[in-house]
């Protein structure tokens, strides 16, 4: 049980680390268009994202996939930018018809973000071929941290939409625009020539 908490906490703190704000930015923009009333979609998206992480952690751990960290560090802000742009173009529109596309892209983006986690995770375990149980414990920590981030975003959304009378569309536009402003320097820093 003690080992469970070690890997769970490792996943939890890795997402909540202020140096890993790219993950927080992605989660923020991923759920910016949702409210508490749409919690099933929010939990579904976050879980699909975690499944993507876990798949890539397993593939990297067993040396099935090995992608240059510079490529991953460039692709991560690209996933954030694409998600933010999606929000800008769909803000205020009914997205229920496109939810399956959103789930598929979230899974794919989870795989990319998970490859970013894989080098960190493998450096902490010290070896390839890590036990599946450790990977799942780490993934549970990531999922818990993601749900914390999402809860904070949804609370802020509720406050701004209820108290300050932002429309859902305006909230989505503002948050997505802020995230785009924060992700552009990341793109420039990680640009691949």
mmCIF file of C-alpha atoms in Angstrom:
data_model
loop_
_atom_site.group_PDB
_atom_site.id
_atom_site.type_symbol
_atom_site.label_atom_id
_atom_site.label_comp_id
_atom_site.label_asym_id
_atom_site.label_seq_id
_atom_site.Cartn_x
_atom_site.Cartn_y
_atom_site.Cartn_z
ATOM 1 C CA UNK A 1 0.000 0.000 0.000
ATOM 2 C CA UNK A 2 2.900 2.340 0.730
ATOM 3 C CA UNK A 3 4.241 1.861 -2.807
ATOM 4 C CA UNK A 4 0.804 2.762 -4.191
ATOM 5 C CA UNK A 5 0.952 6.150 -2.455
ATOM 6 C CA UNK A 6 4.471 6.794 -3.753
ATOM 7 C CA UNK A 7 3.436 6.432 -7.408
ATOM 8 C CA UNK A 8 0.017 8.008 -6.886
ATOM 9 C CA UNK A 9 1.642 11.055 -5.288
ATOM 10 C CA UNK A 10 4.248 11.153 -8.063
ATOM 11 C CA UNK A 11 1.472 11.445 -10.671
ATOM 12 C CA UNK A 12 -0.470 13.928 -8.556
ATOM 13 C CA UNK A 13 2.441 16.254 -7.911
ATOM 14 C CA UNK A 14 3.754 16.031 -11.454
ATOM 15 C CA UNK A 15 0.561 17.552 -12.864
ATOM 16 C CA UNK A 16 0.145 20.073 -10.051
ATOM 17 C CA UNK A 17 3.761 21.234 -10.268
ATOM 18 C CA UNK A 18 3.791 24.879 -11.338
ATOM 19 C CA UNK A 19 6.617 24.064 -13.765
ATOM 20 C CA UNK A 20 4.264 21.681 -15.584
ATOM 21 C CA UNK A 21 1.752 24.393 -16.378
ATOM 22 C CA UNK A 22 1.380 23.157 -19.973
ATOM 23 C CA UNK A 23 -0.743 20.316 -18.653
ATOM 24 C CA UNK A 24 -2.881 22.712 -16.629
ATOM 25 C CA UNK A 25 -3.302 24.948 -19.695
ATOM 26 C CA UNK A 26 -4.501 22.012 -21.778
ATOM 27 C CA UNK A 27 -7.010 20.913 -19.148
ATOM 28 C CA UNK A 28 -8.224 24.483 -18.692
ATOM 29 C CA UNK A 29 -8.890 25.000 -22.379
ATOM 30 C CA UNK A 30 -10.299 21.476 -22.766
ATOM 31 C CA UNK A 31 -13.086 22.119 -20.252
ATOM 32 C CA UNK A 32 -13.513 25.885 -20.701
ATOM 33 C CA UNK A 33 -16.700 25.370 -22.721
ATOM 34 C CA UNK A 34 -18.361 23.215 -20.045
ATOM 35 C CA UNK A 35 -20.234 23.825 -16.801
ATOM 36 C CA UNK A 36 -21.014 21.696 -13.744
ATOM 37 C CA UNK A 37 -24.227 20.588 -15.466
ATOM 38 C CA UNK A 38 -22.115 18.887 -18.122
ATOM 39 C CA UNK A 39 -19.965 17.003 -15.620
ATOM 40 C CA UNK A 40 -20.349 13.677 -17.437
ATOM 41 C CA UNK A 41 -18.719 15.078 -20.572
ATOM 42 C CA UNK A 42 -15.993 16.737 -18.484
ATOM 43 C CA UNK A 43 -15.152 13.558 -16.549
ATOM 44 C CA UNK A 44 -15.307 11.593 -19.817
ATOM 45 C CA UNK A 45 -12.851 13.922 -21.554
ATOM 46 C CA UNK A 46 -10.447 13.930 -18.616
ATOM 47 C CA UNK A 47 -10.594 10.136 -18.352
ATOM 48 C CA UNK A 48 -10.025 9.689 -22.094
ATOM 49 C CA UNK A 49 -7.043 12.038 -21.761
ATOM 50 C CA UNK A 50 -5.685 9.887 -18.901
ATOM 51 C CA UNK A 51 -6.202 6.724 -20.967
ATOM 52 C CA UNK A 52 -4.103 8.340 -23.694
ATOM 53 C CA UNK A 53 -1.386 9.098 -21.121
ATOM 54 C CA UNK A 54 -1.435 5.563 -19.844
ATOM 55 C CA UNK A 55 -1.217 4.054 -23.316
ATOM 56 C CA UNK A 56 1.841 6.143 -24.142
ATOM 57 C CA UNK A 57 3.451 5.434 -20.753
ATOM 58 C CA UNK A 58 3.066 1.699 -21.372
ATOM 59 C CA UNK A 59 4.397 1.969 -24.936
ATOM 60 C CA UNK A 60 7.388 4.073 -23.838
ATOM 61 C CA UNK A 61 8.065 1.947 -20.770
ATOM 62 C CA UNK A 62 8.368 -1.200 -22.854
ATOM 63 C CA UNK A 63 10.363 0.641 -25.531
ATOM 64 C CA UNK A 64 7.669 0.099 -28.169
ATOM 65 C CA UNK A 65 7.542 3.827 -28.932
ATOM 66 C CA UNK A 66 10.455 6.190 -28.636
ATOM 67 C CA UNK A 67 9.912 9.762 -29.821
ATOM 68 C CA UNK A 68 12.426 12.559 -29.502
ATOM 69 C CA UNK A 69 11.664 14.750 -26.495
ATOM 70 C CA UNK A 70 12.177 17.879 -28.627
ATOM 71 C CA UNK A 71 9.361 16.765 -30.949
ATOM 72 C CA UNK A 72 7.068 16.041 -27.991
ATOM 73 C CA UNK A 73 7.923 19.371 -26.345
ATOM 74 C CA UNK A 74 6.863 21.051 -29.587
ATOM 75 C CA UNK A 75 3.709 18.972 -30.074
ATOM 76 C CA UNK A 76 2.379 19.590 -26.558
ATOM 77 C CA UNK A 77 1.813 23.347 -27.103
ATOM 78 C CA UNK A 78 0.405 22.515 -30.552
ATOM 79 C CA UNK A 79 -2.286 20.361 -28.867
ATOM 80 C CA UNK A 80 -3.100 23.230 -26.517
ATOM 81 C CA UNK A 81 -3.293 25.698 -29.408
ATOM 82 C CA UNK A 82 -5.539 23.418 -31.501
ATOM 83 C CA UNK A 83 -7.912 22.895 -28.570
ATOM 84 C CA UNK A 84 -8.052 26.644 -27.861
ATOM 85 C CA UNK A 85 -8.705 27.430 -31.529
ATOM 86 C CA UNK A 86 -11.439 24.789 -31.582
ATOM 87 C CA UNK A 87 -13.071 26.606 -28.666
ATOM 88 C CA UNK A 88 -12.802 29.969 -30.430
ATOM 89 C CA UNK A 89 -14.524 28.663 -33.537
ATOM 90 C CA UNK A 90 -17.221 26.695 -31.705
ATOM 91 C CA UNK A 91 -17.951 28.999 -28.737
ATOM 92 C CA UNK A 92 -21.669 29.409 -28.215
ATOM 93 C CA UNK A 93 -22.549 26.607 -30.629
ATOM 94 C CA UNK A 94 -24.032 23.223 -29.766
ATOM 95 C CA UNK A 95 -21.099 20.799 -29.835
ATOM 96 C CA UNK A 96 -23.027 17.612 -29.029
ATOM 97 C CA UNK A 97 -22.868 16.447 -32.644
ATOM 98 C CA UNK A 98 -19.062 16.678 -32.619
ATOM 99 C CA UNK A 99 -18.434 15.124 -29.205
ATOM 100 C CA UNK A 100 -17.046 11.877 -30.688
ATOM 101 C CA UNK A 101 -14.442 13.868 -32.648
ATOM 102 C CA UNK A 102 -13.531 15.725 -29.459
ATOM 103 C CA UNK A 103 -13.102 12.441 -27.569
ATOM 104 C CA UNK A 104 -10.907 10.988 -30.341
ATOM 105 C CA UNK A 105 -8.663 14.053 -30.515
ATOM 106 C CA UNK A 106 -8.472 14.182 -26.704
ATOM 107 C CA UNK A 107 -7.287 10.561 -26.673
ATOM 108 C CA UNK A 108 -4.641 11.364 -29.293
ATOM 109 C CA UNK A 109 -3.563 14.506 -27.435
ATOM 110 C CA UNK A 110 -3.392 12.420 -24.240
ATOM 111 C CA UNK A 111 -0.953 10.098 -25.985
ATOM 112 C CA UNK A 112 1.228 13.069 -26.934
ATOM 113 C CA UNK A 113 1.142 14.517 -23.415
ATOM 114 C CA UNK A 114 1.809 11.068 -21.969
ATOM 115 C CA UNK A 115 4.952 10.767 -24.064
ATOM 116 C CA UNK A 116 6.061 13.980 -22.363
ATOM 117 C CA UNK A 117 5.406 12.317 -18.994
ATOM 118 C CA UNK A 118 7.162 9.101 -20.000
ATOM 119 C CA UNK A 119 10.710 10.450 -19.793
ATOM 120 C CA UNK A 120 9.963 11.866 -16.327
ATOM 121 C CA UNK A 121 8.318 8.644 -15.178
ATOM 122 C CA UNK A 122 11.066 6.407 -16.529
ATOM 123 C CA UNK A 123 13.744 8.594 -14.946
ATOM 124 C CA UNK A 124 12.095 8.147 -11.539
ATOM 125 C CA UNK A 125 11.766 4.377 -11.863
ATOM 126 C CA UNK A 126 15.223 3.982 -13.347
ATOM 127 C CA UNK A 127 14.391 1.277 -15.862
ATOM 128 C CA UNK A 128 12.425 0.265 -18.887
ATOM 129 C CA UNK A 129 9.710 -2.354 -18.610
ATOM 130 C CA UNK A 130 8.171 -0.937 -15.454
ATOM 131 C CA UNK A 131 5.421 -2.973 -13.832
ATOM 132 C CA UNK A 132 1.943 -2.195 -15.138
ATOM 133 C CA UNK A 133 0.733 -1.713 -11.563
ATOM 134 C CA UNK A 134 3.186 1.170 -11.020
ATOM 135 C CA UNK A 135 2.067 2.758 -14.275
ATOM 136 C CA UNK A 136 -1.568 2.515 -13.223
ATOM 137 C CA UNK A 137 -0.812 3.986 -9.792
ATOM 138 C CA UNK A 138 0.966 6.886 -11.486
ATOM 139 C CA UNK A 139 -1.972 7.267 -13.911
ATOM 140 C CA UNK A 140 -4.429 7.384 -11.000
ATOM 141 C CA UNK A 141 -2.400 10.205 -9.467
ATOM 142 C CA UNK A 142 -2.492 12.043 -12.790
ATOM 143 C CA UNK A 143 -6.260 11.517 -13.043
ATOM 144 C CA UNK A 144 -6.805 12.843 -9.505
ATOM 145 C CA UNK A 145 -4.670 15.922 -10.215
ATOM 146 C CA UNK A 146 -6.512 16.541 -13.468
ATOM 147 C CA UNK A 147 -9.853 16.365 -11.698
ATOM 148 C CA UNK A 148 -8.590 18.912 -9.163
ATOM 149 C CA UNK A 149 -7.579 21.278 -11.969
ATOM 150 C CA UNK A 150 -10.906 20.753 -13.726
ATOM 151 C CA UNK A 151 -12.824 21.383 -10.510
ATOM 152 C CA UNK A 152 -11.010 24.701 -10.054
ATOM 153 C CA UNK A 153 -11.754 25.683 -13.670
ATOM 154 C CA UNK A 154 -15.435 24.766 -13.275
ATOM 155 C CA UNK A 155 -15.691 26.727 -10.010
ATOM 156 C CA UNK A 156 -14.145 29.784 -11.690
ATOM 157 C CA UNK A 157 -16.499 29.289 -14.617
ATOM 158 C CA UNK A 158 -19.465 29.174 -12.253
ATOM 159 C CA UNK A 159 -18.328 32.322 -10.439
ATOM 160 C CA UNK A 160 -17.763 34.318 -13.625
ATOM 161 C CA UNK A 161 -20.938 33.114 -15.309
ATOM 162 C CA UNK A 162 -23.193 33.418 -12.246
ATOM 163 C CA UNK A 163 -21.838 36.361 -10.278
ATOM 164 C CA UNK A 164 -20.150 38.445 -12.968
ATOM 165 C CA UNK A 165 -22.744 37.479 -15.628
ATOM 166 C CA UNK A 166 -20.318 36.313 -18.311
ATOM 167 C CA UNK A 167 -22.131 34.313 -20.936
ATOM 168 C CA UNK A 168 -20.823 30.789 -21.504
ATOM 169 C CA UNK A 169 -19.706 31.879 -24.978
ATOM 170 C CA UNK A 170 -17.782 34.894 -23.634
ATOM 171 C CA UNK A 171 -16.180 32.801 -20.868
ATOM 172 C CA UNK A 172 -15.010 30.257 -23.432
ATOM 173 C CA UNK A 173 -13.644 32.985 -25.716
ATOM 174 C CA UNK A 174 -11.795 34.782 -22.922
ATOM 175 C CA UNK A 175 -10.231 31.643 -21.403
ATOM 176 C CA UNK A 176 -9.254 30.249 -24.810
ATOM 177 C CA UNK A 177 -7.695 33.570 -25.823
ATOM 178 C CA UNK A 178 -5.710 33.795 -22.586
ATOM 179 C CA UNK A 179 -4.438 30.248 -23.096
ATOM 180 C CA UNK A 180 -3.422 31.068 -26.682
ATOM 181 C CA UNK A 181 -1.480 34.059 -25.359
ATOM 182 C CA UNK A 182 0.306 31.821 -22.858
ATOM 183 C CA UNK A 183 1.028 28.996 -25.300
ATOM 184 C CA UNK A 184 2.579 31.097 -28.089
ATOM 185 C CA UNK A 185 5.846 31.648 -26.128
ATOM 186 C CA UNK A 186 5.963 27.888 -25.506
ATOM 187 C CA UNK A 187 5.688 27.282 -29.249
ATOM 188 C CA UNK A 188 8.452 29.759 -29.967
ATOM 189 C CA UNK A 189 10.711 28.268 -27.282
ATOM 190 C CA UNK A 190 10.183 24.703 -28.526
ATOM 191 C CA UNK A 191 10.131 25.475 -32.244
ATOM 192 C CA UNK A 192 11.693 22.705 -34.337
ATOM 193 C CA UNK A 193 13.812 23.799 -37.271
#
